[in-house]
Structures are given as C-alpha cells and as structure tokens.
Amino acid sequence: MSSAVTKVAQPAESAKARQAAEPASTEPATNGPGNGQGTNGPSGANPGSRGAATDYSGYPLVAAKHPWRWVGTAAVALGVAAVAWSLATNPRWEWGVVAQWFTAQSVINGLLETLKLTAISGLLGFALGFILALMRLSASPLLVSVSWTFSWIFRSTPLLVQMLLWYNLGYLYEKVSLGIPFTDVRFFEVQTTTLISQFAAAVLGLTLNQAAYSAEIIRGGILSVDQGQLEAAAALGIPAWRRSTRIVLPQAMRAILPTAFNEIIGLVKGTSIVYVLAYSELFYTVQVIYNRTQQVLPLLLVATLWYVVITSVLSVFQYYIERHYSKGAVRTLPLTPLQKARKFFATHAVAPNRARSPR
C-alpha cells in the first residue's frame, strides 16, 4: 500500500518542484477598476484570472471628423449650383421653345418610332445572339466557325456602313427568293427594293449589329458559371435542359444583365443613326423641325431630354431585374429606392428624439 501511495504522489511533488523553479513574474499587478487590487487578487496566486471589465456606458460618443469630405462636398455643390444658375438664367437656352416642342405630336410620333426600333431590334438581336453564343460553345467546328465569323464581321464594321449596305441591297440582288438551293424551284420571290424599305433596313442593321455583341455577352455570362456545378448536376442525373435553364442561366444572368442593359441603352441612342435613311425616328424628326424653324439648340435639347427619360426608365428596370437575380448571391437583397428613403426618414426622425432624451 505504501508503495502505491508513493507512486501517485510523485507527479504532484514534481509539479510543485517545477512551479518553485519558475521565476516570479516581473510584471506589476494591474489594478482593477475602483478596488485598488491587482487582477491576480491580493496574494497574486491566480495568474489566469482577469479583473472586472471597465464600464464605458458613461463615456460620451464623439463622431469621427472628415474635414476633406466636407471640403469636397462644398466644392461639388458650388459647381452644381453654378451649372444650375447658368441653365436657369441664360436666355439662349430658350426653355420656352423646349417646353413648346417637348410634347408636340410630331416629336411624340418620332419617339414612338424610336421605341419601336429599340424593342424590335433588341428582342431579335438578343435572340439571335443567344443562338450564336450556343453555337460558339458547341463541339461542332462548323458552328463555332460560323458564329465567330459573324461576330468578327459585324463587330468590325461601323453601324452606319451596315445600314447603308442593307438599304442598297437591291443594287447587288435584284430579287429576293425562297426555294430549294441549286435548283429552279422557288416558293417565294419579291423585288429587293420592295422588301428592303427604310424600316426594314434599319431593323436589319440594328438587329445584326446587336446580335454580334449580344453573342459575346451571353457567352461570357455562361462561361462565368463554375464548371463543377454542371458536373455535379450531371452526376445527380439532372437532364441537360434543366441543367441549362435551372442552374446555368440563372447564375449567368447576374453577369449578363449589367452589360446587356448597357447594350440596350446604347441601342436606344444608336437608333439616331437611322436618320441617314430618312426614317422618321426621334432625331430625324427633330432635324426636320429645326431645319424649318432654325431653332437648332432648343430642338436638340428636346431630343436629349427624351433620350434621358428613356435611359432613366431602363435603368430603373435594370435595378429591379438585377435585384431579382441576386437572390442566390447575397443573403439579404439590396434595398429598393423606396425602402432606402423610408429608412433614411425613419432614422433621421428618431435621431433628434434621442438627442433630446436625458441620459
């Protein structure tokens, strides 16, 4: 029995010996808040314990100072005020003439034609661009080559040249026919000058030019999706169509949408090139009016303001569509402008009450 007790007691004795051999800490004991004793207690026997936390509730909150931010804000505000003052006081802007023609029937008709060109060319361009993007990603060398060549040609030539080429297509081909190739069988045949009108040439030029850029945008969005997700979906036995529509495209849309809306906004302004075909869109209509009235600057402002209105509406749609497709990327959806305004007014309405409340 005595030998067993001795064996058990040896570790305790060795621990005491090691503790006695360690040098005493030279750091002074930290006084606790308000009690005058160190954090190790009166005897310093418990080096691992901490003192009570200091109470900071009575300390005043001091906001961080940003003097250069206020300097920059004041400089920008001064510049904005100077521009606004110039716009309001310079009579040569002729805001009365702008207001007179802004809602004129001829201008509204030109605006509707611009919107029609944008809608038709945008839908057809992105549909064709989607097909070209899939061709570019296919395993067929012929499909890849045709898609690449299409994008190369239409991205390498100016839109103005394309429009004029389509409008003068009748010089190259007198008739346009549909039938069996390399035979005399014809199902449909029409004069090119009859088929390619001003509107048709404008739609062809805008659509094909937009398709070339849309194909690259959509291809880049599809390639941005991690390949491992497709492999995992295929391993789970999910059909290829559902893999594309339920896994790839929703994630690709987050990369596609910003650039796609940028292209649509560019398309709205690109319709102004149609004036070379004497088609009555917004810019051509404004040109006709100021050539007759000699009020050049006010009529250009009318067109400018309508383009700003259209692009602003498209930007609002872009925000909400991007917000919809960001559900899988963020935990909390970004606030809408209305929600931001409510939060701002709620915060600034409560802040004065807190400032007046006694501590």
One Martini backbone bead per residue (centre of mass of N, CA, C, O) as a GRO file, in nm:
protein
  359
    1MET     BB    1   0.056   0.061  -0.021
    2SER     BB    2   0.292   0.265   0.001
    3SER     BB    3   0.392   0.245  -0.288
    4ALA     BB    4   0.137   0.355  -0.427
    5VAL     BB    5   0.129   0.630  -0.292
    6THR     BB    6   0.404   0.722  -0.396
    7LYS     BB    7   0.337   0.713  -0.704
    8VAL     BB    8   0.107   0.928  -0.693
    9ALA     BB    9   0.276   1.166  -0.551
   10GLN     BB   10   0.503   1.236  -0.757
   11PRO     BB   11   0.371   1.438  -0.958
   12ALA     BB   12   0.303   1.657  -0.748
   13GLU     BB   13   0.595   1.707  -0.658
   14SER     BB   14   0.704   1.786  -0.942
   15ALA     BB   15   0.517   2.029  -0.986
   16LYS     BB   16   0.615   2.192  -0.743
   17ALA     BB   17   0.908   2.209  -0.837
   18ARG     BB   18   0.854   2.362  -1.106
   19GLN     BB   19   0.713   2.609  -0.976
   20ALA     BB   20   0.960   2.692  -0.797
   21ALA     BB   21   1.162   2.726  -1.048
   22GLU     BB   22   1.004   2.952  -1.145
   23PRO     BB   23   0.996   3.265  -1.217
   24ALA     BB   24   0.890   3.550  -1.125
   25SER     BB   25   0.688   3.793  -1.210
   26THR     BB   26   0.768   4.132  -1.323
   27GLU     BB   27   0.482   4.220  -1.346
   28PRO     BB   28   0.260   4.429  -1.265
   29ALA     BB   29  -0.022   4.473  -1.106
   30THR     BB   30  -0.344   4.517  -1.204
   31ASN     BB   31  -0.578   4.735  -1.146
   32GLY     BB   32  -0.881   4.754  -1.064
   33PRO     BB   33  -1.190   4.900  -1.087
   34GLY     BB   34  -1.196   5.062  -0.771
   35ASN     BB   35  -1.018   4.845  -0.563
   36GLY     BB   36  -0.680   4.838  -0.569
   37GLN     BB   37  -0.647   4.560  -0.709
   38GLY     BB   38  -0.533   4.308  -0.863
   39THR     BB   39  -0.593   4.062  -1.096
   40ASN     BB   40  -0.449   3.837  -0.888
   41GLY     BB   41  -0.506   3.951  -0.633
   42PRO     BB   42  -0.370   3.984  -0.323
   43SER     BB   43  -0.153   3.726  -0.371
   44GLY     BB   44  -0.116   3.621  -0.679
   45ALA     BB   45  -0.228   3.305  -0.721
   46ASN     BB   46  -0.404   3.394  -0.999
   47PRO     BB   47  -0.291   3.445  -1.319
   48GLY     BB   48  -0.566   3.377  -1.507
   49SER     BB   49  -0.721   3.603  -1.398
   50ARG     BB   50  -0.967   3.865  -1.426
   51GLY     BB   51  -1.093   4.158  -1.422
   52ALA     BB   52  -1.316   4.385  -1.427
   53ALA     BB   53  -1.494   4.553  -1.644
   54THR     BB   54  -1.516   4.845  -1.792
   55ASP     BB   55  -1.734   5.119  -1.773
   56TYR     BB   56  -1.860   5.295  -2.082
   57SER     BB   57  -2.152   5.431  -2.056
   58GLY     BB   58  -2.050   5.740  -1.968
   59TYR     BB   59  -1.935   5.787  -2.237
   60PRO     BB   60  -1.889   5.989  -2.492
   61LEU     BB   61  -1.986   6.038  -2.828
   62VAL     BB   62  -1.757   6.073  -3.105
   63ALA     BB   63  -1.736   6.187  -3.404
   64ALA     BB   64  -1.595   6.160  -3.695
   65LYS     BB   65  -1.365   6.347  -3.878
   66HIS     BB   66  -1.422   6.504  -4.224
   67PRO     BB   67  -1.296   6.767  -4.377
   68TRP     BB   68  -1.249   6.683  -4.685
   69ARG     BB   69  -1.536   6.601  -4.741
   70TRP     BB   70  -1.656   6.887  -4.705
   71VAL     BB   71  -1.487   7.023  -4.920
   72GLY     BB   72  -1.582   6.851  -5.160
   73THR     BB   73  -1.884   6.906  -5.127
   74ALA     BB   74  -1.868   7.216  -5.161
   75ALA     BB   75  -1.743   7.216  -5.445
   76VAL     BB   76  -1.966   7.055  -5.590
   77ALA     BB   77  -2.204   7.237  -5.507
   78LEU     BB   78  -2.095   7.488  -5.650
   79GLY     BB   79  -2.095   7.367  -5.938
   80VAL     BB   80  -2.396   7.294  -5.953
   81ALA     BB   81  -2.502   7.582  -5.902
   82ALA     BB   82  -2.369   7.710  -6.153
   83VAL     BB   83  -2.513   7.538  -6.366
   84ALA     BB   84  -2.804   7.603  -6.279
   85TRP     BB   85  -2.781   7.909  -6.317
   86SER     BB   86  -2.716   7.902  -6.620
   87LEU     BB   87  -2.974   7.751  -6.712
   88ALA     BB   88  -3.178   7.971  -6.585
   89THR     BB   89  -3.040   8.262  -6.707
   90ASN     BB   90  -2.997   8.172  -6.998
   91PRO     BB   91  -3.176   8.267  -7.284
   92ARG     BB   92  -3.045   8.069  -7.512
   93TRP     BB   93  -3.200   7.805  -7.432
   94GLU     BB   94  -3.508   7.821  -7.465
   95TRP     BB   95  -3.736   7.683  -7.273
   96GLY     BB   96  -4.001   7.752  -7.417
   97VAL     BB   97  -3.942   7.589  -7.675
   98VAL     BB   98  -3.901   7.320  -7.538
   99ALA     BB   99  -4.189   7.303  -7.418
  100GLN     BB  100  -4.340   7.320  -7.691
  101TRP     BB  101  -4.187   7.050  -7.830
  102PHE     BB  102  -4.189   6.809  -7.629
  103THR     BB  103  -4.526   6.745  -7.691
  104ALA     BB  104  -4.534   6.713  -7.976
  105GLN     BB  105  -4.662   6.513  -8.215
  106SER     BB  106  -4.408   6.467  -8.388
  107VAL     BB  107  -4.222   6.387  -8.152
  108ILE     BB  108  -4.391   6.148  -8.050
  109ASN     BB  109  -4.375   5.984  -8.309
  110GLY     BB  110  -4.065   5.958  -8.307
  111LEU     BB  111  -4.050   5.817  -8.032
  112LEU     BB  112  -4.212   5.563  -8.113
  113GLU     BB  113  -4.012   5.472  -8.331
  114THR     BB  114  -3.772   5.435  -8.142
  115LEU     BB  115  -3.906   5.221  -7.960
  116LYS     BB  116  -3.962   5.017  -8.185
  117LEU     BB  117  -3.671   4.972  -8.275
  118THR     BB  118  -3.564   4.882  -7.998
  119ALA     BB  119  -3.748   4.638  -7.945
  120ILE     BB  120  -3.700   4.472  -8.203
  121SER     BB  121  -3.386   4.472  -8.207
  122GLY     BB  122  -3.344   4.361  -7.919
  123LEU     BB  123  -3.493   4.091  -7.941
  124LEU     BB  124  -3.356   3.980  -8.198
  125GLY     BB  125  -3.061   4.018  -8.108
  126PHE     BB  126  -3.070   3.832  -7.849
  127ALA     BB  127  -3.173   3.579  -7.985
  128LEU     BB  128  -2.939   3.552  -8.188
  129GLY     BB  129  -2.713   3.568  -7.972
  130PHE     BB  130  -2.789   3.305  -7.826
  131ILE     BB  131  -2.737   3.118  -8.065
  132LEU     BB  132  -2.441   3.203  -8.113
  133ALA     BB  133  -2.339   3.119  -7.832
  134LEU     BB  134  -2.406   2.816  -7.860
  135MET     BB  135  -2.232   2.772  -8.111
  136ARG     BB  136  -1.961   2.858  -7.974
  137LEU     BB  137  -2.001   2.613  -7.744
  138SER     BB  138  -1.977   2.397  -7.929
  139ALA     BB  139  -1.837   2.093  -8.090
  140SER     BB  140  -1.867   2.232  -8.364
  141PRO     BB  141  -1.665   2.372  -8.598
  142LEU     BB  142  -1.875   2.509  -8.782
  143LEU     BB  143  -2.036   2.668  -8.566
  144VAL     BB  144  -1.796   2.822  -8.452
  145SER     BB  145  -1.710   2.962  -8.718
  146VAL     BB  146  -1.975   3.111  -8.781
  147SER     BB  147  -1.995   3.271  -8.518
  148TRP     BB  148  -1.721   3.413  -8.532
  149THR     BB  149  -1.759   3.550  -8.810
  150PHE     BB  150  -2.002   3.719  -8.743
  151SER     BB  151  -1.876   3.885  -8.512
  152TRP     BB  152  -1.635   3.993  -8.674
  153ILE     BB  153  -1.787   4.153  -8.892
  154PHE     BB  154  -2.002   4.326  -8.711
  155ARG     BB  155  -1.761   4.446  -8.523
  156SER     BB  156  -1.582   4.576  -8.778
  157THR     BB  157  -1.834   4.750  -8.856
  158PRO     BB  158  -2.014   5.009  -8.899
  159LEU     BB  159  -2.339   5.088  -8.860
  160LEU     BB  160  -2.370   5.284  -9.097
  161VAL     BB  161  -2.269   5.091  -9.317
  162GLN     BB  162  -2.481   4.870  -9.275
  163MET     BB  163  -2.731   5.035  -9.343
  164LEU     BB  164  -2.649   5.117  -9.632
  165LEU     BB  165  -2.619   4.830  -9.738
  166TRP     BB  166  -2.915   4.735  -9.692
  167TYR     BB  167  -3.051   4.968  -9.856
  168ASN     BB  168  -2.854   4.870 -10.122
  169LEU     BB  169  -2.923   4.564 -10.200
  170GLY     BB  170  -3.057   4.597 -10.488
  171TYR     BB  171  -2.783   4.624 -10.644
  172LEU     BB  172  -2.701   4.315 -10.594
  173TYR     BB  173  -3.017   4.223 -10.555
  174GLU     BB  174  -3.307   4.223 -10.726
  175LYS     BB  175  -3.393   3.950 -10.585
  176VAL     BB  176  -3.594   3.771 -10.344
  177SER     BB  177  -3.570   3.423 -10.259
  178LEU     BB  178  -3.755   3.107 -10.195
  179GLY     BB  179  -3.598   2.777 -10.190
  180ILE     BB  180  -3.416   2.547 -10.360
  181PRO     BB  181  -3.110   2.488 -10.374
  182PHE     BB  182  -2.974   2.457 -10.695
  183THR     BB  183  -3.255   2.542 -10.813
  184ASP     BB  184  -3.577   2.644 -10.974
  185VAL     BB  185  -3.717   2.643 -10.706
  186ARG     BB  186  -3.997   2.861 -10.604
  187PHE     BB  187  -4.189   3.006 -10.333
  188PHE     BB  188  -4.043   3.297 -10.321
  189GLU     BB  189  -4.078   3.638 -10.468
  190VAL     BB  190  -3.901   3.961 -10.457
  191GLN     BB  191  -3.834   4.274 -10.455
  192THR     BB  192  -3.589   4.438 -10.291
  193THR     BB  193  -3.704   4.731 -10.284
  194THR     BB  194  -3.971   4.631 -10.147
  195LEU     BB  195  -3.853   4.484  -9.894
  196ILE     BB  196  -3.630   4.715  -9.851
  197SER     BB  197  -3.686   4.935  -9.640
  198GLN     BB  198  -3.627   5.160  -9.407
  199PHE     BB  199  -3.716   4.982  -9.172
  200ALA     BB  200  -3.572   4.718  -9.257
  201ALA     BB  201  -3.285   4.832  -9.261
  202ALA     BB  202  -3.280   4.920  -8.966
  203VAL     BB  203  -3.338   4.643  -8.836
  204LEU     BB  204  -3.106   4.488  -8.961
  205GLY     BB  205  -2.870   4.659  -8.859
  206LEU     BB  206  -2.938   4.651  -8.552
  207THR     BB  207  -2.966   4.344  -8.510
  208LEU     BB  208  -2.689   4.237  -8.615
  209ASN     BB  209  -2.515   4.416  -8.436
  210GLN     BB  210  -2.638   4.318  -8.164
  211ALA     BB  211  -2.579   4.011  -8.195
  212ALA     BB  212  -2.270   4.023  -8.185
  213TYR     BB  213  -2.259   4.134  -7.888
  214SER     BB  214  -2.454   3.938  -7.742
  215ALA     BB  215  -2.295   3.677  -7.781
  216GLU     BB  216  -2.055   3.759  -7.595
  217ILE     BB  217  -2.216   3.816  -7.340
  218ILE     BB  218  -2.347   3.535  -7.308
  219ARG     BB  219  -2.090   3.365  -7.315
  220GLY     BB  220  -1.959   3.495  -7.065
  221GLY     BB  221  -2.187   3.417  -6.864
  222ILE     BB  222  -2.166   3.110  -6.898
  223LEU     BB  223  -1.853   3.088  -6.826
  224SER     BB  224  -1.891   3.198  -6.521
  225VAL     BB  225  -1.979   2.924  -6.456
  226ASP     BB  226  -1.917   2.665  -6.278
  227GLN     BB  227  -1.827   2.349  -6.384
  228GLY     BB  228  -1.892   2.184  -6.123
  229GLN     BB  229  -2.203   2.213  -6.134
  230LEU     BB  230  -2.248   2.044  -6.387
  231GLU     BB  231  -2.118   1.785  -6.282
  232ALA     BB  232  -2.309   1.750  -6.040
  233ALA     BB  233  -2.574   1.743  -6.204
  234ALA     BB  234  -2.495   1.498  -6.378
  235ALA     BB  235  -2.451   1.301  -6.135
  236LEU     BB  236  -2.769   1.338  -6.050
  237GLY     BB  237  -2.941   1.321  -6.333
  238ILE     BB  238  -2.980   1.587  -6.472
  239PRO     BB  239  -3.097   1.729  -6.724
  240ALA     BB  240  -2.973   1.937  -6.960
  241TRP     BB  241  -3.206   2.145  -6.970
  242ARG     BB  242  -3.217   2.192  -6.658
  243ARG     BB  243  -2.924   2.280  -6.627
  244SER     BB  244  -2.954   2.537  -6.804
  245THR     BB  245  -3.227   2.673  -6.673
  246ARG     BB  246  -3.163   2.618  -6.340
  247ILE     BB  247  -2.834   2.681  -6.323
  248VAL     BB  248  -2.691   2.856  -6.539
  249LEU     BB  249  -2.870   3.105  -6.618
  250PRO     BB  250  -2.926   3.237  -6.338
  251GLN     BB  251  -2.613   3.293  -6.299
  252ALA     BB  252  -2.551   3.436  -6.573
  253MET     BB  253  -2.738   3.687  -6.538
  254ARG     BB  254  -2.550   3.846  -6.343
  255ALA     BB  255  -2.340   3.895  -6.587
  256ILE     BB  256  -2.532   3.996  -6.822
  257LEU     BB  257  -2.716   4.240  -6.741
  258PRO     BB  258  -2.536   4.495  -6.730
  259THR     BB  259  -2.439   4.474  -7.031
  260ALA     BB  260  -2.715   4.448  -7.167
  261PHE     BB  261  -2.829   4.725  -7.077
  262ASN     BB  262  -2.605   4.884  -7.207
  263GLU     BB  263  -2.685   4.797  -7.496
  264ILE     BB  264  -2.974   4.909  -7.494
  265ILE     BB  265  -2.897   5.202  -7.445
  266GLY     BB  266  -2.724   5.214  -7.703
  267LEU     BB  267  -2.963   5.149  -7.894
  268VAL     BB  268  -3.130   5.399  -7.846
  269LYS     BB  269  -2.902   5.590  -7.957
  270GLY     BB  270  -2.852   5.430  -8.232
  271THR     BB  271  -3.120   5.518  -8.380
  272SER     BB  272  -3.009   5.797  -8.483
  273ILE     BB  273  -2.872   5.678  -8.750
  274VAL     BB  274  -3.141   5.652  -8.924
  275TYR     BB  275  -3.139   5.936  -9.060
  276VAL     BB  276  -2.993   5.842  -9.333
  277LEU     BB  277  -3.286   5.705  -9.423
  278ALA     BB  278  -3.531   5.895  -9.357
  279TYR     BB  279  -3.638   5.815  -9.077
  280SER     BB  280  -3.904   5.886  -8.836
  281GLU     BB  281  -3.743   5.953  -8.590
  282LEU     BB  282  -3.647   6.154  -8.346
  283PHE     BB  283  -3.396   6.293  -8.475
  284TYR     BB  284  -3.518   6.347  -8.756
  285THR     BB  285  -3.756   6.517  -8.661
  286VAL     BB  286  -3.586   6.742  -8.531
  287GLN     BB  287  -3.439   6.822  -8.789
  288VAL     BB  288  -3.684   6.912  -8.951
  289ILE     BB  289  -3.771   7.137  -8.758
  290TYR     BB  290  -3.498   7.312  -8.741
  291ASN     BB  291  -3.489   7.362  -9.053
  292ARG     BB  292  -3.755   7.539  -9.039
  293THR     BB  293  -3.703   7.725  -8.756
  294GLN     BB  294  -3.392   7.761  -8.648
  295GLN     BB  295  -3.409   7.584  -8.361
  296VAL     BB  296  -3.163   7.402  -8.269
  297LEU     BB  297  -3.104   7.380  -7.960
  298PRO     BB  298  -3.393   7.323  -7.849
  299LEU     BB  299  -3.435   7.060  -8.020
  300LEU     BB  300  -3.191   6.906  -7.903
  301LEU     BB  301  -3.304   6.911  -7.614
  302VAL     BB  302  -3.550   6.742  -7.667
  303ALA     BB  303  -3.399   6.483  -7.746
  304THR     BB  304  -3.225   6.460  -7.493
  305LEU     BB  305  -3.454   6.433  -7.284
  306TRP     BB  306  -3.579   6.175  -7.404
  307TYR     BB  307  -3.328   5.997  -7.371
  308VAL     BB  308  -3.314   6.028  -7.064
  309VAL     BB  309  -3.587   5.902  -6.999
  310ILE     BB  310  -3.539   5.623  -7.121
  311THR     BB  311  -3.277   5.547  -6.962
  312SER     BB  312  -3.404   5.577  -6.681
  313VAL     BB  313  -3.614   5.354  -6.707
  314LEU     BB  314  -3.409   5.128  -6.769
  315SER     BB  315  -3.254   5.154  -6.499
  316VAL     BB  316  -3.488   5.064  -6.321
  317PHE     BB  317  -3.523   4.785  -6.444
  318GLN     BB  318  -3.236   4.689  -6.388
  319TYR     BB  319  -3.244   4.694  -6.081
  320TYR     BB  320  -3.481   4.486  -6.038
  321ILE     BB  321  -3.360   4.250  -6.201
  322GLU     BB  322  -3.095   4.224  -6.044
  323ARG     BB  323  -3.233   4.177  -5.772
  324HIS     BB  324  -3.367   3.908  -5.850
  325TYR     BB  325  -3.083   3.757  -5.939
  326SER     BB  326  -2.945   3.800  -5.633
  327LYS     BB  327  -3.056   3.572  -5.443
  328GLY     BB  328  -2.801   3.359  -5.473
  329ALA     BB  329  -2.562   3.579  -5.369
  330VAL     BB  330  -2.733   3.696  -5.129
  331ARG     BB  331  -2.878   3.717  -4.819
  332THR     BB  332  -2.955   4.025  -4.872
  333LEU     BB  333  -3.141   4.232  -5.023
  334PRO     BB  334  -3.143   4.511  -5.169
  335LEU     BB  335  -3.259   4.812  -5.146
  336THR     BB  336  -3.492   5.005  -5.236
  337PRO     BB  337  -3.553   5.329  -5.286
  338LEU     BB  338  -3.799   5.332  -5.095
  339GLN     BB  339  -3.659   5.191  -4.855
  340LYS     BB  340  -3.434   5.400  -4.824
  341ALA     BB  341  -3.618   5.641  -4.762
  342ARG     BB  342  -3.754   5.525  -4.511
  343LYS     BB  343  -3.493   5.482  -4.349
  344PHE     BB  344  -3.396   5.772  -4.349
  345PHE     BB  345  -3.647   5.906  -4.210
  346ALA     BB  346  -3.649   5.724  -3.962
  347THR     BB  347  -3.365   5.796  -3.856
  348HIS     BB  348  -3.405   6.120  -3.857
  349ALA     BB  349  -3.655   6.112  -3.660
  350VAL     BB  350  -3.511   5.972  -3.405
  351ALA     BB  351  -3.251   6.132  -3.341
  352PRO     BB  352  -3.365   6.390  -3.193
  353ASN     BB  353  -3.497   6.234  -2.958
  354ARG     BB  354  -3.230   6.119  -2.851
  355ALA     BB  355  -3.091   6.395  -2.799
  356ARG     BB  356  -3.318   6.494  -2.584
  357SER     BB  357  -3.267   6.268  -2.412
  358PRO     BB  358  -3.189   6.165  -2.118
  359ARG     BB  359  -2.923   5.989  -1.943
   0.00000   0.00000   0.00000
